[in-house]
Structure formats: C-alpha cells, structure tokens
XYZ file of C-alpha atoms in Angstrom:
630
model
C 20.188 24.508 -42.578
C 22.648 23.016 -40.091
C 22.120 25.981 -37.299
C 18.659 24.829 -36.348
C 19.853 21.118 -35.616
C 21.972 22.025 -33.351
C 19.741 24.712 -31.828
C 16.566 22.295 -31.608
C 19.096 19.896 -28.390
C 19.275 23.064 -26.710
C 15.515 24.617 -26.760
C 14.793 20.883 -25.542
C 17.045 20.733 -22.862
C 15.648 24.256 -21.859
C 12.045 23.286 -21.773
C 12.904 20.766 -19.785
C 14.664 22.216 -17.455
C 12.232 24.924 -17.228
C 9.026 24.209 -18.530
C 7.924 27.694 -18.606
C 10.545 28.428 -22.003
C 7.762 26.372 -23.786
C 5.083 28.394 -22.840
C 7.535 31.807 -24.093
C 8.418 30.401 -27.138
C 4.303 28.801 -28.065
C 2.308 32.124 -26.172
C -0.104 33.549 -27.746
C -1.353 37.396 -27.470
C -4.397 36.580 -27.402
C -3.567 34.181 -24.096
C -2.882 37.229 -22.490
C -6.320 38.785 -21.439
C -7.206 35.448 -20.122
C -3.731 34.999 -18.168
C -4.804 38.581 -16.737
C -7.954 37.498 -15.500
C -6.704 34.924 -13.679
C -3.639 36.539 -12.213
C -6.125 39.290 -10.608
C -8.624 36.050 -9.091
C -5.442 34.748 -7.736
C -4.575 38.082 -6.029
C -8.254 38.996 -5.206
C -7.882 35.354 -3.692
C -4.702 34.982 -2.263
C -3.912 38.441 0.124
C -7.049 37.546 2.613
C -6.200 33.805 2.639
C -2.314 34.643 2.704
C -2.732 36.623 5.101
C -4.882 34.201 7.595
C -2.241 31.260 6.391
C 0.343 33.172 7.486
C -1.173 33.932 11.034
C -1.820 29.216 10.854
C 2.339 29.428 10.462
C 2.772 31.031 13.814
C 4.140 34.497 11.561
C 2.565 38.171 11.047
C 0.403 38.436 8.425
C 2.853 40.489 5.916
C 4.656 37.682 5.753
C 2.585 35.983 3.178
C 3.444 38.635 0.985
C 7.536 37.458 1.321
C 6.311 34.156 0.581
C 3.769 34.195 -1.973
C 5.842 35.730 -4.776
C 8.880 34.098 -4.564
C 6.312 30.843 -4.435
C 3.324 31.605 -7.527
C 6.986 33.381 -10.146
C 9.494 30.087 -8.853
C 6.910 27.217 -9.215
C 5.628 28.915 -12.657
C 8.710 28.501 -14.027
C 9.517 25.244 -12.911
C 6.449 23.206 -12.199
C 4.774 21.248 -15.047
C 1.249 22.133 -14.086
C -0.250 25.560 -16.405
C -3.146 26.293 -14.144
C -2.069 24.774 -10.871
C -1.174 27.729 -8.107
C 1.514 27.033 -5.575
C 1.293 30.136 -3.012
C 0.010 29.177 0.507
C -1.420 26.060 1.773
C -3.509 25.896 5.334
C -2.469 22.038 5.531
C 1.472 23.241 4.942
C 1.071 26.194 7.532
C -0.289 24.464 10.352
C 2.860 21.712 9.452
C 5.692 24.045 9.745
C 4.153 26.183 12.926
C 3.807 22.796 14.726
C 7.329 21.826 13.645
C 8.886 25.525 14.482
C 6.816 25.463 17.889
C 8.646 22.234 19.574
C 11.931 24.619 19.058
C 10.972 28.279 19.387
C 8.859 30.700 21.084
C 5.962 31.503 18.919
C 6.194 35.343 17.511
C 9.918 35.369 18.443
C 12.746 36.628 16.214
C 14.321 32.640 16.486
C 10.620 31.556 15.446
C 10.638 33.514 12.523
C 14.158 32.449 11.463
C 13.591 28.772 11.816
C 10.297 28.804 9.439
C 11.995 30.438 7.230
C 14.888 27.608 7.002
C 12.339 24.957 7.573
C 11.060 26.175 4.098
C 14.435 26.264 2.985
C 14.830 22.485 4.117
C 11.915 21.246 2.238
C 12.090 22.646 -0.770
C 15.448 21.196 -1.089
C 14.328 18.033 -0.159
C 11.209 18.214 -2.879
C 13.917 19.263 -5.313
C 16.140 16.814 -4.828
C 13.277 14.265 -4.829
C 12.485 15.689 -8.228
C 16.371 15.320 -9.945
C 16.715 11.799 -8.654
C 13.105 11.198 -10.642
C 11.254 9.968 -6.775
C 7.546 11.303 -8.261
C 6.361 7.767 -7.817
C 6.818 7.458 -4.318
C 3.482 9.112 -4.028
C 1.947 5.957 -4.956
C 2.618 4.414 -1.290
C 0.927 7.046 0.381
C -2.339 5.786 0.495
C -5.216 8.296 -1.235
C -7.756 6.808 1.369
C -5.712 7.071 4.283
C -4.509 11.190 2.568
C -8.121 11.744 3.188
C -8.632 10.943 6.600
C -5.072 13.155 7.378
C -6.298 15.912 5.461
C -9.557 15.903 7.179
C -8.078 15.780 10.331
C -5.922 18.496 9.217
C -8.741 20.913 8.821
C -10.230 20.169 12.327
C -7.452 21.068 14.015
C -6.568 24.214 11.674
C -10.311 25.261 12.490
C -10.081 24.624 16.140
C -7.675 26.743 16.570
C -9.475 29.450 14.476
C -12.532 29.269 16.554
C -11.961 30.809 19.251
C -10.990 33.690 17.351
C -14.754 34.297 16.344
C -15.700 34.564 20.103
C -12.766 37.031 21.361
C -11.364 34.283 23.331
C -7.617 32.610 23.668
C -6.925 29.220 22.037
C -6.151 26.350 24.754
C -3.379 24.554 24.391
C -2.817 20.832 23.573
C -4.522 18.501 20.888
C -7.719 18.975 19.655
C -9.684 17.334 22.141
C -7.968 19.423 25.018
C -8.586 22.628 22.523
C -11.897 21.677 21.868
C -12.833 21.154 26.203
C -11.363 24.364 26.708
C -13.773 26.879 24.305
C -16.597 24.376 25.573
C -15.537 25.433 29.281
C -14.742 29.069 28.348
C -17.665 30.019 26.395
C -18.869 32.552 29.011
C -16.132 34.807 28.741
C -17.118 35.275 24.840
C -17.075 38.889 23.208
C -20.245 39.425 22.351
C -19.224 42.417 19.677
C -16.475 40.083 18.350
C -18.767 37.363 17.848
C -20.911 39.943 15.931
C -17.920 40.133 13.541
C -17.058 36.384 13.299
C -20.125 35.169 13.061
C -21.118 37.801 10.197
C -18.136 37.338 8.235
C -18.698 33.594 8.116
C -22.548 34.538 6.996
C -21.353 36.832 4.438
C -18.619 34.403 3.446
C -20.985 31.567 3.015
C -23.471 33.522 1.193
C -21.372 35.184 -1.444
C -20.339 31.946 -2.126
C -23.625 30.771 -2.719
C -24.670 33.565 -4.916
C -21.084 33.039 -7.073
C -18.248 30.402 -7.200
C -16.561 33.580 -9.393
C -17.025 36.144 -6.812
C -13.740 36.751 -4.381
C -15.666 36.633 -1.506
C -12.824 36.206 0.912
C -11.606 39.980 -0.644
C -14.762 41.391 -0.342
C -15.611 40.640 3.304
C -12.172 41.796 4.003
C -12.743 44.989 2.791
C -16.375 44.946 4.140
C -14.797 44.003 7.618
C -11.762 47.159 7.143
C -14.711 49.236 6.426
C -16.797 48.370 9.275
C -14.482 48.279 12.158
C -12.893 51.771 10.772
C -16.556 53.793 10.650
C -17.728 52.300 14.212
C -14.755 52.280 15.568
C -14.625 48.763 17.042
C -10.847 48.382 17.601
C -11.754 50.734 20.703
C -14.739 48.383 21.806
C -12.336 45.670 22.730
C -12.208 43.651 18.771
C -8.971 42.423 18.171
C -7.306 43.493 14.528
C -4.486 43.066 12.743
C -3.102 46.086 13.767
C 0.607 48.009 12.322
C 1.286 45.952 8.911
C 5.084 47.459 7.826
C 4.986 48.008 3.941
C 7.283 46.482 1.272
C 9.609 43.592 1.140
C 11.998 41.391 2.695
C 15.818 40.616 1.153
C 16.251 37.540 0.628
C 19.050 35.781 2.361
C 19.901 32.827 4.025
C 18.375 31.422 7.927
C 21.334 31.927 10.319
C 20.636 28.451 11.764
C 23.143 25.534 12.894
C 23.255 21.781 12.386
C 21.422 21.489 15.454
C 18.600 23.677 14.469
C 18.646 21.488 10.962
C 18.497 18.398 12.718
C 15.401 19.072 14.620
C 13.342 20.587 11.690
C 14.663 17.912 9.299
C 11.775 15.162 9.869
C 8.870 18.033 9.877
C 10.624 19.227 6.092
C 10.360 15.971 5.287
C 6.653 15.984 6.297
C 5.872 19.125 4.273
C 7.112 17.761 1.187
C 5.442 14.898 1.200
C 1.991 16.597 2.152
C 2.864 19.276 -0.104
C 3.456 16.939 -2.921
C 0.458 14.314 -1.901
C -1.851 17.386 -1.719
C -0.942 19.066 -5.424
C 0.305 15.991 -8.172
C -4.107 15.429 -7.741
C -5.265 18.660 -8.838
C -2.199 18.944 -11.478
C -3.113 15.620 -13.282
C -7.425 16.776 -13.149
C -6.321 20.148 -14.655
C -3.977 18.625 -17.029
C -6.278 15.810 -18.463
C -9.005 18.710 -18.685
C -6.402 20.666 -21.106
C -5.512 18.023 -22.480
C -1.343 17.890 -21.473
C 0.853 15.964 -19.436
C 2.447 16.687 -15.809
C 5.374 15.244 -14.907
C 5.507 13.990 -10.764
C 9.188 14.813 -10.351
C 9.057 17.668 -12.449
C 6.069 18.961 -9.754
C 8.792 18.106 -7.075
C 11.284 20.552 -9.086
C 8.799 23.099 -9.193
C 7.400 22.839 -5.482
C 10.918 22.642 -4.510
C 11.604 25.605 -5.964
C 9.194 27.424 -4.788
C 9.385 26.646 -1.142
C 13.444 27.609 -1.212
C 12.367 30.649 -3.195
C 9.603 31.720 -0.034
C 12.258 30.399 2.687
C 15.162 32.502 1.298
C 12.331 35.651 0.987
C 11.855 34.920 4.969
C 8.116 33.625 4.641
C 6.893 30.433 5.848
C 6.714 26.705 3.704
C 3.924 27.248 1.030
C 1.747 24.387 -1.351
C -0.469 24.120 -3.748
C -4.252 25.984 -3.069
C -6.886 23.905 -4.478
C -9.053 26.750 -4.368
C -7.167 29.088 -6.125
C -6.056 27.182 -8.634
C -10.007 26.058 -9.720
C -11.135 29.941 -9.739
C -7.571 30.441 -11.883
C -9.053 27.625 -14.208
C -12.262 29.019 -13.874
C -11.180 32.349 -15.139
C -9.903 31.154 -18.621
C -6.061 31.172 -17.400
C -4.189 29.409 -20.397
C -0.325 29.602 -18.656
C 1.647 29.906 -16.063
C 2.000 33.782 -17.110
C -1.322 34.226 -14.921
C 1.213 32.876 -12.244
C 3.447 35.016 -12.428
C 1.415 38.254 -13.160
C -0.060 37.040 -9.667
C 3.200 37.699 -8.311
C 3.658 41.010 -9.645
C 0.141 42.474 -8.346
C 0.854 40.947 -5.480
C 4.006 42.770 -4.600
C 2.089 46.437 -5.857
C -0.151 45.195 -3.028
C 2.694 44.788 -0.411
C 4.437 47.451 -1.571
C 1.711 50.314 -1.677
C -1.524 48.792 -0.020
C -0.277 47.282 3.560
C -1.287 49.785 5.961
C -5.183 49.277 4.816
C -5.052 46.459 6.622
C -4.257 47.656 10.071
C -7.808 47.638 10.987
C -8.783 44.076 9.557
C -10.174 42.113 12.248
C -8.658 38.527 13.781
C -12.271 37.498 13.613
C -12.266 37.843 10.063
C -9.157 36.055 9.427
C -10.761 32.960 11.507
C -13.537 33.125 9.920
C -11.547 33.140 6.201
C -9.700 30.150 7.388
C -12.692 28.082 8.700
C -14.498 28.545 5.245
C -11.741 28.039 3.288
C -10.372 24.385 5.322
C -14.118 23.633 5.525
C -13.601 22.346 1.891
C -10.872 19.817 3.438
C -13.874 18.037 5.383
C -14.672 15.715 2.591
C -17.778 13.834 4.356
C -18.445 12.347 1.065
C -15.016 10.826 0.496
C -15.029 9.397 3.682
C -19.035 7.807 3.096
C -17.517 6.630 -0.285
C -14.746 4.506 1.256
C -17.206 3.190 4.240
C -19.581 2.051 1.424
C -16.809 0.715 -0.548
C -14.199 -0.875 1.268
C -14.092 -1.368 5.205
C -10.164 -1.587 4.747
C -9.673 1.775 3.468
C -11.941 3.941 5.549
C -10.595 2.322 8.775
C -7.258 3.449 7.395
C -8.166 6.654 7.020
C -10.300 6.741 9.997
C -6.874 5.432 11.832
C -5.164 8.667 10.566
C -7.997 11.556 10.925
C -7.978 10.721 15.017
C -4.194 10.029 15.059
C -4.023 13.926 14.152
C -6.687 15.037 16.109
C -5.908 13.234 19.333
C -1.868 13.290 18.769
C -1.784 16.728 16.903
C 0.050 17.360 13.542
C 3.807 15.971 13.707
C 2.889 12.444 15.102
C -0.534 12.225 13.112
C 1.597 13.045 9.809
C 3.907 10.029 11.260
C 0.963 7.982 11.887
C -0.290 8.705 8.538
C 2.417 7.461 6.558
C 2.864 4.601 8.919
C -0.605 3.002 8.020
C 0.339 3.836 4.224
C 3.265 1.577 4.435
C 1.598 -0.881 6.273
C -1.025 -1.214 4.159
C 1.361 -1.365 1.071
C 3.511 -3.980 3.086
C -0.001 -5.984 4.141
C -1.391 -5.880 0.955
C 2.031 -7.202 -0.739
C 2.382 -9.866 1.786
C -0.795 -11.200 1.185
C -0.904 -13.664 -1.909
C -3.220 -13.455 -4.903
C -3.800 -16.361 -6.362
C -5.958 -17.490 -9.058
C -7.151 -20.581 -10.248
C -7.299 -21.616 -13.870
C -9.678 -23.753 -15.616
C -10.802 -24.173 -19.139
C -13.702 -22.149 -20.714
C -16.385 -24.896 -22.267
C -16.153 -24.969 -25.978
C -12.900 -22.729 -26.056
C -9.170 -23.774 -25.273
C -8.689 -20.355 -23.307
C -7.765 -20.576 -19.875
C -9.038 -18.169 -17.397
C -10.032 -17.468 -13.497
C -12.009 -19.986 -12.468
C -14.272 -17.121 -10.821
C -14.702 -15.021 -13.693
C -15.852 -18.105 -16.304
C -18.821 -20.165 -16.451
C -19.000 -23.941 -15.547
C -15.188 -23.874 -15.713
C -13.724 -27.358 -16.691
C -10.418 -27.773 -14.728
C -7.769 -30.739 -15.365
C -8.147 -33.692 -13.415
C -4.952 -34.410 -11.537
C -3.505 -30.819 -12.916
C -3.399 -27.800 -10.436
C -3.623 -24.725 -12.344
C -2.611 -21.315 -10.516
C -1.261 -18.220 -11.210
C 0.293 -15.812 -9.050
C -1.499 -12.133 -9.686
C 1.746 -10.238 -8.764
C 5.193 -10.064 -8.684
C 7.044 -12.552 -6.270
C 9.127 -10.752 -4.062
C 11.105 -11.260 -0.378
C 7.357 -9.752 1.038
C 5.146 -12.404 -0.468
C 7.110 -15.413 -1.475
C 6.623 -17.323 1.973
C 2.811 -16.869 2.039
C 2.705 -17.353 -1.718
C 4.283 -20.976 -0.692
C 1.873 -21.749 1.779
C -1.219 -20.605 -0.316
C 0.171 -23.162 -3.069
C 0.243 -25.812 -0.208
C -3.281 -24.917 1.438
C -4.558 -24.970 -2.399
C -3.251 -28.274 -2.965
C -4.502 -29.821 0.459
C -8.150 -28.416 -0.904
C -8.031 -29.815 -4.031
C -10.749 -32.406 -4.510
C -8.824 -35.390 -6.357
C -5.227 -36.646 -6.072
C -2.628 -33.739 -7.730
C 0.155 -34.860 -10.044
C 1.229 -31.592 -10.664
C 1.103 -28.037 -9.677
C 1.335 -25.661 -12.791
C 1.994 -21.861 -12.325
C 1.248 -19.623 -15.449
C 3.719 -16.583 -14.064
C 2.045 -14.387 -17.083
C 2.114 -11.118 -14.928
C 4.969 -12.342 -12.635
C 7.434 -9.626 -13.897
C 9.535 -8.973 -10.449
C 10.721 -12.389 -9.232
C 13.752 -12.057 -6.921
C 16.179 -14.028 -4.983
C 14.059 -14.501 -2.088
C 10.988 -15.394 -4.401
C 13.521 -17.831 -6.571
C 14.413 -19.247 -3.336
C 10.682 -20.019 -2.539
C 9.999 -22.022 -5.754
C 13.155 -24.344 -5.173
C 12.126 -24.808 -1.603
C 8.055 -25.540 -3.381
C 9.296 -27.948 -5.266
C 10.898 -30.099 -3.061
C 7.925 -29.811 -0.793
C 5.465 -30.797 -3.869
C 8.120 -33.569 -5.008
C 7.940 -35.130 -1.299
C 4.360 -35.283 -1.954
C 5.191 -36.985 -5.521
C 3.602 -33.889 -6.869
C 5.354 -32.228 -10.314
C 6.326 -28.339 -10.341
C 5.739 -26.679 -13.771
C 5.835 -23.172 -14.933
C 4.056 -21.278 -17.883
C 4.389 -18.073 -19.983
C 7.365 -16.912 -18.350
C 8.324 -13.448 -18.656
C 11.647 -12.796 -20.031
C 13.452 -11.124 -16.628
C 11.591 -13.599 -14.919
C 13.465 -16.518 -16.867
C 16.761 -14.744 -16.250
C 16.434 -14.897 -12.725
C 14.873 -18.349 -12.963
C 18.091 -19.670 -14.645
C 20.327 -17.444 -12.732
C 19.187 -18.846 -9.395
C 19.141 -22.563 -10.659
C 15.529 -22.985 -10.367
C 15.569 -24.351 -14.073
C 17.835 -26.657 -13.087
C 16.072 -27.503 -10.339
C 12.690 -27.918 -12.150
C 13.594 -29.143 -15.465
C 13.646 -27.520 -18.434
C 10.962 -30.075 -19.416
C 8.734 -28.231 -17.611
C 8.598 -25.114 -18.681
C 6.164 -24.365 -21.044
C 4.946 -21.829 -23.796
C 1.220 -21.869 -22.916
C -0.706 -23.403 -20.337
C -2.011 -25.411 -23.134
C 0.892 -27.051 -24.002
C 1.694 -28.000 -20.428
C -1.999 -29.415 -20.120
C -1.740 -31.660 -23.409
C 1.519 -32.732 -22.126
C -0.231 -33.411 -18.959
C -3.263 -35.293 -20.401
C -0.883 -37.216 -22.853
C 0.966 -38.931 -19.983
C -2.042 -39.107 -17.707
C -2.732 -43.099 -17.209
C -6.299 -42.137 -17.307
C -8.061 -39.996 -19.724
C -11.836 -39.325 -20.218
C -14.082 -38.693 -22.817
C -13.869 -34.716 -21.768
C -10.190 -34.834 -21.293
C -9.483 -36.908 -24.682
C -12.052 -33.981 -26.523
C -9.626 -31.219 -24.736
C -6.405 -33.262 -26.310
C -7.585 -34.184 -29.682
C -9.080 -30.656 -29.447
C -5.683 -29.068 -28.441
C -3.246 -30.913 -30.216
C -5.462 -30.264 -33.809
C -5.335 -26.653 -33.264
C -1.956 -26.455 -32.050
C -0.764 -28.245 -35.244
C -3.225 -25.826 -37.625
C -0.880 -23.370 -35.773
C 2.468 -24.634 -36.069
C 1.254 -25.551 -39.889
C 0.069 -21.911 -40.309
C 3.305 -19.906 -38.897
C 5.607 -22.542 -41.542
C 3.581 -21.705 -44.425
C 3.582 -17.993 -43.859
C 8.058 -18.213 -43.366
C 10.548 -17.281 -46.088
C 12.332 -20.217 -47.439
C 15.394 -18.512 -46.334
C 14.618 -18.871 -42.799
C 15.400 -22.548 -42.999
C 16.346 -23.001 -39.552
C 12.739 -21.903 -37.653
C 11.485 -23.790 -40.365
C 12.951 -27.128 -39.607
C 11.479 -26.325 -35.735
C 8.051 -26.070 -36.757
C 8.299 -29.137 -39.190
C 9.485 -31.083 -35.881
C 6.911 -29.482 -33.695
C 4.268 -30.630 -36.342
C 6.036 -33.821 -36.120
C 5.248 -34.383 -32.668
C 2.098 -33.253 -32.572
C 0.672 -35.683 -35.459
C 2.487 -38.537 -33.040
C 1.021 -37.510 -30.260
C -2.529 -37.527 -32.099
C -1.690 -40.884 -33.193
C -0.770 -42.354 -29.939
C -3.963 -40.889 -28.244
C -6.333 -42.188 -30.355
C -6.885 -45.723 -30.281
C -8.614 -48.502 -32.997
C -11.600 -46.525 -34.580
C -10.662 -42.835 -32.808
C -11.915 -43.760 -29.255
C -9.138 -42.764 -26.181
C -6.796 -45.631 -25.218
C-alpha cells in the first residue's frame, strides 16, 4: 500500500514536466486510428507548405524537413495543447529571414548558420519565459493591434511571392517599393510561368472549395511535378526547385560568436513573442472545444522546445500552423501521438521521397504561400474593430502600415510599441464612477447604470474602477478634484468605496495623503469604504490611516452615509427616510448575526450588543417629538 504514495509525487512531477507522460499513461487503442489520420493530414499538409516556408526563411526547401521533426516530436512532448501543431509558421519565416538578412548574404553558408542559431536563441528565450511562469505577458500585446501586424505580415510574405507567379525577380525594399517594382516590370512576365502560377492558385482555390478535408496544397504539388515532368517545362524557361539532397541533418550546435548573438538577439526576441501571440489563441479554442486546460507558460516550454530542437537540426525558427492544426482537429486527432507520428512520416518522406521534388515549380510554391497567408488577411476582424471601437482599429491600423511601409523588424517594434502604449494610456487614464442610491433599495450602485439615482446631498460618492498605481494615481487626483468642482451643491465630504482597488502602491498611497490635504483646504472630509485587505496594509503602512482617521474608514458605504446624514445640520424628508431606513436594517442585521453566535463567543458578542447600542441611539436622536426629523 505504501509504494503507490510515493510513486503518485513522481508520475505528477512527470506530467508536468512533460505533459505528454499523461497522454502514455491515459491512451487509448482505440485513439490510435484517429491519431493516424491526423498525423498523415499533417504530413499531406505540411511537406508543400514546409517546403514554400522554408524558401520565406531565406533557406532551400529540404530544410523544412530538418526543422519540422525536431519541431511537431519536441513541442508534442512538451506543449500543453493535444491538437495544436507547432511545425512551420509563414509569419515566423519571414521574421527570422528578415533578421538573418541585415547580417548575412542570403543562400550563403553564414546565412544558413545564423538561422539556425537564431532558432536556437528563441527557443531558449520562449523556454525560459515558460520556467520563470511569463505566459501572462501575452496579455499586453494587444489582440487588436496582433491583427493589424499579422495582416500586414501576410502582405508582405505575399508580395514577395508574387512575382514568383509571373517568372519575374522580387524588388527590393518595403512593400511599397516591392509592390512599384512588379507594377513597373510587368512586361517582362513569363507568359508559360504565369500559366503555372496562375493555375495552381485556380486549382488551389477550387479544391478548397470542393473540400476543407482535401490536402489540396499536396495534390497540386504533385499535379504541378507531374506536369512540368511530361511537357517538359523546366526547358521552356519555368523555374523549379531543382537538386533536393535526401536524408537528414546532425544536429549540432551554430558556430556563431557573441557578436553574431548580439545582433540576432532582439529579432529572437521578436519570434517568440509572435510565435507565442500567434499559438496560446488556437490552443485555448481547441482546448475549450475538448474540454481541457492549456497552460501559457507551459506553451512557452513547449514552443521553446521545439524551436531549439529545429535550430540544433539546422532548420529555420518554426510556430504554430493554424491551418494544420484545424484539419488535425478536423481529422478526429485525440493526442499529441498524431504529432509525433507526423514526425515520423515526415522523415520516411525526407529520407526516401526528396528527389521527386526536383521538378516542382517556384510558381507553385508562391502560389502555396499566397493561399495559405491569404487566411492571415482577416478583413472581417479589422471591419469588426472599425464598427466597434475607433481606438482599437487605429491601433491596429498603426501596426499593419508600420510593417508594410517599414518592413518586418521595425513593424514588429512598432507593434509592440502601440501595445504598451495603449496598456500605459489606458492605465493612466482614471475610471471613475459615481455612486448613488437605488430608489426603494439601500444598494449603492453607478449612477449610470441605475434609474433616477438618489445621491447624498453634501456626500461625494466615487469609486475608483481599478487598481491605484504610480501610472494613474496623479490623474486619479485630479479627476476627484474636477468631480468635486462639478458637483452641483456644496461637498462636505468625498467618500471612495475602493471595493475593486486591490493594487494600491506607494505612489498611489502618496496620492490620497496629498487628496486629502487638498480636500481638507477646501474644508472637504476624505473617507474610504470596503477596503480590501492588502489595500489596508498599505494604507496603514504608508500612514494614510493616520492621516485620514480611522474614523473614517468604513465597512459599507452605508455606514459612512448614515454617519454622514446623522451629523449633517440639515436633513430632509428623503434623507431622514434613507437614515431611519438604514439604521433599522442595519440593527435587524447586527440583531440577526448575535442571535445566530454561540454563547461561547462572548467577545463578538459584546461588539454587536454595542453596535446595536448605537444604532437604537442614533434612531433616537434622529427622530424628533412624534417621529418627524429634527
């Protein structure tokens, strides 16, 4: 009996180390078929697209078969996601050729050598993201402004495919400059190329039509091998892949130096990000659809992985394929097995199948990337946002023509830029509401979300919507101020219910002292309510108890309001309904918790009997001869 307790700390230390020693040790047999499904859509998938991806990364096309492997076995075993496939990534590719390119030669042996250690650079980085738990930093880059990037992305990836379909060289520069020079060049187009690229893209689009299941990449490949080999158009001037070299590379380690490091270092840091931004989505859909949990830093781990697995295997940095991993979904896959029997065919195919593809044609491969990015366009996303919110689709607006008219690098820098702006603006900007009292009901709530609200002459009620923090603690100050200046009778005193004020630091601590001696030079009270625990620790911590009084601080806003109305020199008919109202429930409640306490509990006893004390005195003195307000 004892040997499986002290078994059980290990399995769970396994599983979540590697994730994948769950699925071993819960698989079922009959998984298996449907894992095998799956793995062959990947691979029917993944060798036309790798292949093209690895042409975006500046590389030969074999070398999506060094990469892909090490990428679909490593992530597998250590990502968190069942159906999600990490293998190539168009968004990724174009990233590390336009980081490689500002050092290296493309095609060179040094270009080659650098991608590979640039791969090697971010999949540390995602992994070490992952062990020190950083998964939430996604939240500050912004989904909106992700959208614009990634749209971008894919008009620059297909610019530089296009050309490609019309036998002609790619210009140079950003897309613009690209995008001038096909316009100007058009007359030198190959008419018989064209021919190709323009009836892949028709044959492309059209199988897709007819099936979402159907590898239709794979199947104009092999309808373009066929072609080009039986009328012989690699003699009539169409460009094709030409010699692929069969089997595999050793893995080993990028003979680079610090200096080499240093200058890929901020586009590794670029990759993961994008890498991460552009899988944790399509993890968490496929993992509320199964109904299981990802973990963010775990996906670090396993991206990390997998991009130091496909850097030390010489390929190029690799991501997460949206596409593949729907059709693996789509097939029935239940594990990461279909992962990893991905990997396996995949290899066969390296190993044994390479030389069918010396006749593939480039036009092909542009046209295989253009369909497949086209899916990065998201017109509808970016409608969404306009209709929505002006903020956001200017932000992402701001980031699809910083990559387009700056290229890849600085728009990924630009990017991120307006994410952390926008985090910083939108922190820095206060949210205030106002309170007031819901007729018939002693609930107080946003003035703009209840009816005829009844708010408390000579009482300000706000409440901060947010933590207050160095970033929003001056403007927080002067919103108080510009509130109080509004208000439409004299103020005696500005109450702040800090319910969901659970980050208050010493910069925001120092604000409140510095509000209250601005309201007290006005003769204008400072009072707090419902104050969070941490909040109250750094309240007394920083003297701002002190400061205040502990007087007032309150429980409820209700109790600071009947204190309020008790010492107000003038009361109302409304406001003396709202006391006698108040202070009757409040006792039915302190009368309630004393009856329900065990008689041992003599101490919170004698409380309540002294609250109820007060309260009945406080009835008394509010009521004057025959129950009307004194």
């Amino acid at each position: 009996m004892a040997q499986p307790q002290k078994t059980r700390p290990a399995a769970s230390l396994l599983a979540r180390a590697v994730p994948f020693a769950s699925t071993v040790r819960d698989y079922r047999p009959a998984w298996l078929k449907r894992d095998l499904v799956g793995a062959l859509t990947i691979t029917a998938l993944l060798i036309p697209e790798g292949m093209a991806y690895a042409e975006l990364a500046g590389l030969p096309p074999t070398a999506a078969f060094y990469a892909a492997p090490a990428g679909l076995v490593l992530y597998g075993l250590f990502g968190s996601s069942r159906q999600l496939v990490v293998a190539v990534s168009a968004a990724v590719a174009v990233l590390s050729a336009a980081t490689v390119g500002a050092l290296a030669q493309a095609g060179s042996p040094r270009f080659v050598v650098l991608t590979a250690a640039l791969a090697l650079m971010a999949g540390l980085i995602s992994l070490l993201a992952g062990v020190l738990r950083l998964g939430r930093v996604a939240q500050f880059f912004s989904a909106s402004v992700l959208t614009g990037f990634v749209f971008g992305l894919a008009l620059v990836i297909a610019i530089k495919q296009v050309p490609k379909l019309f036998g002609l060289e790619a210009g140079e520069g950003n897309f613009f400059e690209r995008l001038w020079f096909l316009a100007t060049h058009l007359g030198g187009t190959h008419l018989v190329t064209l021919l190709v690229g323009a009836g892949s893209l028709l044959v492309l689009l059209g199988l897709e039509r007819v099936s979402e299941r159907l590898p239709a990449a794979l199947v104009v490949l092999a309808l373009a091998i066929g072609v080009t080999a039986l009328l012989g158009l690699d003699g009539r001037g169409v460009h094709v892949v030409g010699k692929v070299q069969a089997g595999l590379a050793a893995p080993r380690l990028p003979d680079v130096g610090w200096k080499d490091l240093l200058g890929l270092l901020p586009g590794a840091c670029g990759i993961a990000l994008v890498a991460f931004a552009e899988a944790i989505g399509p993890a968490r859909m496929l993992a509320a659809r199964h109904g299981y949990e990802v973990n963010a830093s775990r996906e670090l781990v396993g991206l990390g992985a997998a991009n130091m697995g496909a850097g030390l295997f010489q390929g190029f940095s690799i991501g997460c394929s949206l596409s593949k991993s729907a059709a693996n979904d789509a097939a029935g896959a239940r594990t990461q097995v279909s992962s990893i029997l991905a990997a396996v065919l995949t290899l066969l195919v390296a190993l044994f199948l390479t030389p069918l593809f010396r006749l593939l044609p480039e036009a092909t491969l542009g046209a295989i990337v253009v369909v497949a990015v086209s899916g990065m366009m998201d017109v509808r996303e970016m409608r969404r946002l306009y209709r929505l919110r002006r903020a956001d689709f200017i932000g992402a607006a701001v980031a699809l023509v910083g990559v387009l008219a700056l290229d890849v690098l600085p728009g990924l820098l630009l990017a991120v830029g307006v994410s952390l702006f926008l985090t910083v603006y939108r922190a820095s900007v206060p949210r205030l509401s106002e309170l007031g009292r819901a007729p018939g009901t002693l609930a107080f709530s946003d003035v703009r979300h209840s009816p005829r609200p009844l708010t408390v002459p000579g009482m300000l009620l706000l409440r901060p919507n947010e933590g207050i923090f160095f970033a929003n603690a001056t403007s927080l100050r002067d919103e108080v101020i510009e509130r109080l200046r509004r208000a439409p009778g004299r103020v005696q005193a500005v109450l702040l219910d800090l319910e969901v004020t659970a980050d208050l630091d010493v910069p925001g601590a120092d604000m409140l002292v510095s509000l209250h001696d601005e309201l007290a030079r006005r003769g204008v009270t400072l009072e707090f309510a419902r104050i969070m625990a941490p909040t109250r620790r750094m309240l007394d911590s920083t003297g701002v108890t002190a400061k205040v009084g502990e007087a007032h601080l309150h429980a409820q806003v209700l109790d600071a309001v009947v204190g309020h109305l008790t010492h107000s020199s003038s009361v109302t008919s409304e406001e003396h309904e709202l006391l006698h109202d108040g202070l009757r429930r409040l006792r039915g409640l302190v009368e309630e918790a004393d009856s329900m306490l065990d008689e041992k509990e003599t101490a919170d006893r004698q409380r309540l009997q002294e609250l109820g004390q007060r309260l009945r005195r406080a009835e008394s003195e509010l009521e004057g001869p025959g129950g009307a307000p004194h």
